[in-house]
Short mmCIF file of C-alpha atoms in Angstrom, two decimals:
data_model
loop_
_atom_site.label_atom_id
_atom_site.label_comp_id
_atom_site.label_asym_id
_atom_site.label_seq_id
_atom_site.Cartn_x
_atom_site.Cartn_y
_atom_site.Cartn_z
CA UNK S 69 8.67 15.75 -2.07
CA UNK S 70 11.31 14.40 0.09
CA UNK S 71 10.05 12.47 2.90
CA UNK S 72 6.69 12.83 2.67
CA UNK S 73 5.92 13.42 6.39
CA UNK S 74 7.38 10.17 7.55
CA UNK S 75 5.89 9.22 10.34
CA UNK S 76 7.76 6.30 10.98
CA UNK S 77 6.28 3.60 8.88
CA UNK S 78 9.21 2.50 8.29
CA UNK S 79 9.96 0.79 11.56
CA UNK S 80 7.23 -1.82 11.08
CA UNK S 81 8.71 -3.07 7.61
CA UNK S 82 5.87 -2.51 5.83
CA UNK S 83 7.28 0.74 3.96
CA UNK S 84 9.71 3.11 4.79
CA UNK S 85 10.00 6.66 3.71
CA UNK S 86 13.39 8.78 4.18
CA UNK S 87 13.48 12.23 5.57
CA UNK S 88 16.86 12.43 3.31
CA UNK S 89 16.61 12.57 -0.61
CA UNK S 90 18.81 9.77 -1.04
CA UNK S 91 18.08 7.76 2.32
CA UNK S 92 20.09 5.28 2.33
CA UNK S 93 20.35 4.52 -1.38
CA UNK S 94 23.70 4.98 -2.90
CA UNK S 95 24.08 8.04 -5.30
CA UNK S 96 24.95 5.42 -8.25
CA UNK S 97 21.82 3.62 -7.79
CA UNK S 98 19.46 6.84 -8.14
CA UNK S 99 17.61 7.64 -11.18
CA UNK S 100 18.62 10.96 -13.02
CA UNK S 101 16.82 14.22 -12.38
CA UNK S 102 15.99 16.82 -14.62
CA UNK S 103 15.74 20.76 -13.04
CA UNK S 104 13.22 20.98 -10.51
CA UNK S 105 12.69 17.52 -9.83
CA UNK S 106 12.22 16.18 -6.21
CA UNK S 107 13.08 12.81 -4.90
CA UNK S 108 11.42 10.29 -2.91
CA UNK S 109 12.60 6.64 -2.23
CA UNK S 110 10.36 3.98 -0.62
CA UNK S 111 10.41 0.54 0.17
CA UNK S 112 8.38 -2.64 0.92
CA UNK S 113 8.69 -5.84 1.68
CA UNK S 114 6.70 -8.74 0.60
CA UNK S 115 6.24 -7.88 -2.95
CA UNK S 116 8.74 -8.93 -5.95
CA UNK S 117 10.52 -6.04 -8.27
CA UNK S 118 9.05 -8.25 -11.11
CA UNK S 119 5.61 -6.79 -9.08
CA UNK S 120 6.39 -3.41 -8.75
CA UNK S 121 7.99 -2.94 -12.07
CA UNK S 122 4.81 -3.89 -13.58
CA UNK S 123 2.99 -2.01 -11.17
CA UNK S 124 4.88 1.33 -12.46
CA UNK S 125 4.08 0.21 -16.05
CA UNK S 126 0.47 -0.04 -15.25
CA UNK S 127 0.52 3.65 -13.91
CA UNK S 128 2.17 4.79 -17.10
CA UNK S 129 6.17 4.13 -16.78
CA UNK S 130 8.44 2.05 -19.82
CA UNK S 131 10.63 0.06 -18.53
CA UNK S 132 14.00 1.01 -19.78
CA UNK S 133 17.32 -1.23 -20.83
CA UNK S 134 14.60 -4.70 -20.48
CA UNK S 135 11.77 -6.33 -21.78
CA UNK S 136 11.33 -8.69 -18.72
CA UNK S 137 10.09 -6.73 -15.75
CA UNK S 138 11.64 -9.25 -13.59
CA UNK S 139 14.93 -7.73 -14.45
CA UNK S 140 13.61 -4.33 -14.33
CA UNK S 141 15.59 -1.73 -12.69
CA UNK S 142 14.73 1.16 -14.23
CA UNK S 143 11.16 2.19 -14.99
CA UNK S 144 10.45 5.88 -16.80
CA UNK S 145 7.24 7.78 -17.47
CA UNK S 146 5.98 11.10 -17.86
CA UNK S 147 7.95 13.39 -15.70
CA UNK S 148 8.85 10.63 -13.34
CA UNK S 149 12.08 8.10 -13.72
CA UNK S 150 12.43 5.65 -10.96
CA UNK S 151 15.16 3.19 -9.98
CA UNK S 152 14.01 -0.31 -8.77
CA UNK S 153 16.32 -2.63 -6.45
CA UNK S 154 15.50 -5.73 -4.20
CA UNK S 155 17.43 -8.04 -1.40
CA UNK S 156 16.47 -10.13 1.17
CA UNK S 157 16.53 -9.10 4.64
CA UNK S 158 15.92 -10.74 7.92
CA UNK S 159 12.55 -9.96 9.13
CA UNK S 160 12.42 -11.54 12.27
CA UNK S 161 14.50 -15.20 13.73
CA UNK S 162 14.76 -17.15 10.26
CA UNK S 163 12.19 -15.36 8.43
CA UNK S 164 13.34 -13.75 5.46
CA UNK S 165 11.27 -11.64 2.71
CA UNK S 166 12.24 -9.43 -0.07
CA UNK S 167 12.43 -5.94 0.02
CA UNK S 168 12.23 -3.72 -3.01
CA UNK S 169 12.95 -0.68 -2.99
CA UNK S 170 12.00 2.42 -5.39
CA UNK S 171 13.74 5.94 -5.63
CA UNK S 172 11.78 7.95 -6.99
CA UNK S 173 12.48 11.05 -9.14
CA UNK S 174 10.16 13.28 -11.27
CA UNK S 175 8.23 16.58 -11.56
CA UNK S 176 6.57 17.83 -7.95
CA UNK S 177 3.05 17.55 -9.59
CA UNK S 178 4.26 14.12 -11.25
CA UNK S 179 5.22 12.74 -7.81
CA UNK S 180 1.98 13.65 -6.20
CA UNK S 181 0.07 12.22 -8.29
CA UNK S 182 2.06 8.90 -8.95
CA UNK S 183 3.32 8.29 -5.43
CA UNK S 184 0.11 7.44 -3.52
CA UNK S 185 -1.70 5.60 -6.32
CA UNK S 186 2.09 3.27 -6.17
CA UNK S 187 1.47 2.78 -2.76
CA UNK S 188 -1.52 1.67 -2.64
CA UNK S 189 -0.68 -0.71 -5.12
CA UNK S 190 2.61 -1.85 -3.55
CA UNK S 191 0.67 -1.95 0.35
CA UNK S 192 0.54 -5.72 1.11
CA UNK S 193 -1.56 -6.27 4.37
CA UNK S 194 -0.96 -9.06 6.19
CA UNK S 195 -3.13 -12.67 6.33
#
């Protein structure tokens, strides 16, 4: 499930989606993969990794190595492991937001179903 279609969603900074396994996420920061697991990593801005950690826990992940989902960085569930990071980046003149972003690896049938109900949860529309 690499990619999954991008159709450049990635350009608005809402979410981005990598036609590359990795992206641009170094090897180090990926979460380990079992035989036959895909990868996917996406990202979006506006929302905390304290958010999207506890987003992944409500869809069935642990987080691993922390209590505090603030410090989360690594959150596991049933055939699906995923690696959590955030920074700040410029989003336009001196606004700044923080970006978290998720790689993603797991089972083909785990992805597909965890994947789009993450998204929806992690889509922040604008107000």
């Amino acid at each position: 499930m690499t990619g999954g279609g991008s159709d450049g969603a990635g350009s608005d900074g809402n979410e981005s989606d990598n036609d590359t396994p990795e992206g641009d996420t170094p090897e180090s920061d990926l979460p380990p993969t079992e035989p036959g697991w895909d990868r996917e990593t996406v990202a979006y801005r506006g929302i905390s990794r304290r958010l999207a950690a506890h987003y992944l826990t409500n869809l069935g992940g642990t987080l691993v190595g922390t209590d505090d989902p603030a410090e989360a960085t690594r959150v596991d569930g049933d055939g699906w492991r995923v690696a959590l990071s955030a920074e700040t980046v410029n989003a336009a003149g001196s606004i700044s937001l923080t970006e978290v972003t998720a790689a993603f690896a797991g089972d083909p049938d785990a992805l597909a179903a965890l994947l789009p109900k993450y998204r929806q949860k992690a889509m922040r529309a604008g107000g």
